[in-house]
Coordinates of C-alpha atoms in Angstrom, one line a residue:
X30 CA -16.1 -9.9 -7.1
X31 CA -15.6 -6.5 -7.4
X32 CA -12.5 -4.9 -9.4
X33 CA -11.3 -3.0 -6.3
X34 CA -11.4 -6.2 -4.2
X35 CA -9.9 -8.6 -7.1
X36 CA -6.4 -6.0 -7.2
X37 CA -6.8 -5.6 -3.2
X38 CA -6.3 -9.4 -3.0
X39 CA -3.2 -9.3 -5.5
X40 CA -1.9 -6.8 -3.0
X41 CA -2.6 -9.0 -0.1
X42 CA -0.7 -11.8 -1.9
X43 CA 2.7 -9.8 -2.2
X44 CA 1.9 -8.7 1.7
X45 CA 2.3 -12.4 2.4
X46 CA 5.1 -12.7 0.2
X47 CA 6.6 -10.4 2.6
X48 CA 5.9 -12.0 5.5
X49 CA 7.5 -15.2 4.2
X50 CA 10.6 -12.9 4.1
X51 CA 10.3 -11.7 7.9
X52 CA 9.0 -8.8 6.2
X53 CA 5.9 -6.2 7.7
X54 CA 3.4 -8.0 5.8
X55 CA 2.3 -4.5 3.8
X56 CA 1.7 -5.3 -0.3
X57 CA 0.9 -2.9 -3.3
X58 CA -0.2 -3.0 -6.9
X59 CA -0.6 -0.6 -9.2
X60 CA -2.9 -0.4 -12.2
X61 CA -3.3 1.8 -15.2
X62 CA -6.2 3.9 -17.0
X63 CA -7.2 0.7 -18.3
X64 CA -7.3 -1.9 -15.2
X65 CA -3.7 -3.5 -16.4
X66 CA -1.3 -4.3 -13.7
X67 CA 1.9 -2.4 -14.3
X68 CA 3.6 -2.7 -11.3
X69 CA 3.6 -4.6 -7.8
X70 CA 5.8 -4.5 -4.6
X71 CA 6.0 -5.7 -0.8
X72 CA 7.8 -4.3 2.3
X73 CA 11.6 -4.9 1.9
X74 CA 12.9 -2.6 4.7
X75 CA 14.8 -5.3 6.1
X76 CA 15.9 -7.2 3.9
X77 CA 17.4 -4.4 1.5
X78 CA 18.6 -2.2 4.6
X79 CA 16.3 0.4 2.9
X80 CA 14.0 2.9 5.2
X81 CA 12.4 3.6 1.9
X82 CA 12.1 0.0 1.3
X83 CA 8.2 0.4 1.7
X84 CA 5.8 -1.7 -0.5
X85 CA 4.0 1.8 -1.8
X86 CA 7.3 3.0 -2.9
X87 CA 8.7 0.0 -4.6
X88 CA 5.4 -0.5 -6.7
X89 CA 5.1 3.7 -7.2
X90 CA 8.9 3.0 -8.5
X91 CA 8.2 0.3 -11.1
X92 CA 5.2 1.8 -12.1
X93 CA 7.1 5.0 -13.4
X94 CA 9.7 2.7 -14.8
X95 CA 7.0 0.7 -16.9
X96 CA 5.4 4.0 -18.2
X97 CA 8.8 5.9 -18.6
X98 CA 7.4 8.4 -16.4
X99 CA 7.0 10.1 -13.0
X100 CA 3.2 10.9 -13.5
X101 CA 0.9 8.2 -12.8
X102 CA -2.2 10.4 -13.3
X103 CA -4.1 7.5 -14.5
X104 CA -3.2 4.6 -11.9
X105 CA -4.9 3.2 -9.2
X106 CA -2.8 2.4 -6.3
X107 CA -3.6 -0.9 -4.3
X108 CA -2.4 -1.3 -0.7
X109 CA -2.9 -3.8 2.1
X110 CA -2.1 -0.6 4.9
X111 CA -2.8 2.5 4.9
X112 CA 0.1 4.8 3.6
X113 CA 2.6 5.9 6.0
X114 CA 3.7 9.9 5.6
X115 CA 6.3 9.5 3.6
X116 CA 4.4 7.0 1.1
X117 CA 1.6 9.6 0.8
X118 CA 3.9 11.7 0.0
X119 CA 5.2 9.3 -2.9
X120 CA 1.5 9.4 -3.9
X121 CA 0.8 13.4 -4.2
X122 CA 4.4 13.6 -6.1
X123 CA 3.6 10.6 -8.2
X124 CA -0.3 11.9 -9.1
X125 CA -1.7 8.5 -9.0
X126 CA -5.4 9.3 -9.7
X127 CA -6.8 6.9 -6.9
X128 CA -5.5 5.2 -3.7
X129 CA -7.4 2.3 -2.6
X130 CA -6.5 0.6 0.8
X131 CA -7.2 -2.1 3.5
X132 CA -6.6 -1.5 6.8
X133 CA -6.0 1.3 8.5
X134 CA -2.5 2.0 10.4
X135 CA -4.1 3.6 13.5
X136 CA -0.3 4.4 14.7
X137 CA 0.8 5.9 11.4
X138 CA -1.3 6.4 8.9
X139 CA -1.1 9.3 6.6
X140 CA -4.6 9.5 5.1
X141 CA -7.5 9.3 7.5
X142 CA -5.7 7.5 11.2
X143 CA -2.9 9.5 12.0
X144 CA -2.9 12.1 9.8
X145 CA -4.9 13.0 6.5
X146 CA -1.4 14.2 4.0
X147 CA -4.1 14.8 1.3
X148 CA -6.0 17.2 3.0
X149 CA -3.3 19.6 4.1
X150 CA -1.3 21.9 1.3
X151 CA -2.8 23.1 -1.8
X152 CA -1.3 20.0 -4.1
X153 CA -2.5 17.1 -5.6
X154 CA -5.2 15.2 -4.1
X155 CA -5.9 11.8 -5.1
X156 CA -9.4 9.6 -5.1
X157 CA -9.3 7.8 -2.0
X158 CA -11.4 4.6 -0.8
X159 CA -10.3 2.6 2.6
X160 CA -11.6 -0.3 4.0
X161 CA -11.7 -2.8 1.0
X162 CA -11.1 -6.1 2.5
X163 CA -10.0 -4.5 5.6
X164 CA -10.8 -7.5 7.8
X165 CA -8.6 -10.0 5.9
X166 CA -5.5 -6.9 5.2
X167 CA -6.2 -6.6 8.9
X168 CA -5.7 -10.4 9.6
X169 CA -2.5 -10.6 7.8
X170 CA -0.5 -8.4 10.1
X171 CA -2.4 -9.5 12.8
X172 CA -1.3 -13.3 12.3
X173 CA 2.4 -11.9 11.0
X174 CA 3.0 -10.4 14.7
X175 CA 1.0 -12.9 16.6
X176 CA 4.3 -15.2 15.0
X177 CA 6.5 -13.3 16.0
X178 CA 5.7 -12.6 19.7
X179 CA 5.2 -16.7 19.4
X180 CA 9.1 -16.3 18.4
X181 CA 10.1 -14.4 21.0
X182 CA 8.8 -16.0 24.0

């Protein structure tokens, strides 16, 4: 298996872990320059009150924390959705030199559905490649809300 697919399926295992918490199953890892794991994080909106609670932000968050730094210029981000606007933001401010996601978030998604963030602005533009494991980051939300409309009938 390829490296992008091994961390994609880390990401996919905090996703679950945020499902287990009634969470939007979204998951993140962040690697450095050299492939090492530095930081991982999964949607906690809900559970920490927090509209910043998202699983890009917590992981961008302990990733500067692990390098005592705000520039992650040579990190790979990891991601079960596609960013959000405000989490593409986190990734231009942050400079994470690659963002590597699953599925897209048709709805709100900030770098190719949506809106593309890195294409507008003259600021920093990271590496971007979408669609790795997209069926099975796909199948997690998909099974997360078929739950809860199971739930709520």
């Amino acid at each position: 298996m390829l490296f992008d697919e091994e961390m994609m399926l880390l990401a996919a295992e905090e996703a679950k872990t945020a499902a287990a918490l009634g969470e939007i199953p979204v998951g993140a890892v962040i690697t450095d320059g050299d492939g090492n794991v530095i930081a991982r994080g999964h949607n906690v909106r809900e559970t920490e009150c927090s509209p910043t609670g998202h699983a890009e932000m917590k992981a961008i968050e302990a990733a500067a924390k692990a390098l005592g730094s705000r520039r992650l210029s040579d990190c790979t981000l990891y991601v079960t959705l596609e960013p959000c606007p405000m989490c593409a933001g986190a990734v231009i401010n942050s400079g994470l030199k690659r963002l590597v996601y699953g599925a897209f978030d048709e709805k709100g998604g900030a770098c190719a559905s949506a809106v593309n963030l890195f294409e507008c602005g003259d600021w920093h533009k990271p590496l971007v490649r979408s669609r790795v494991l997209e069926k099975e980051c796909a199948a997690i939300m998909t099974d997360f809300f078929e739950k809860m409309r199971k739930r709520e009938l």
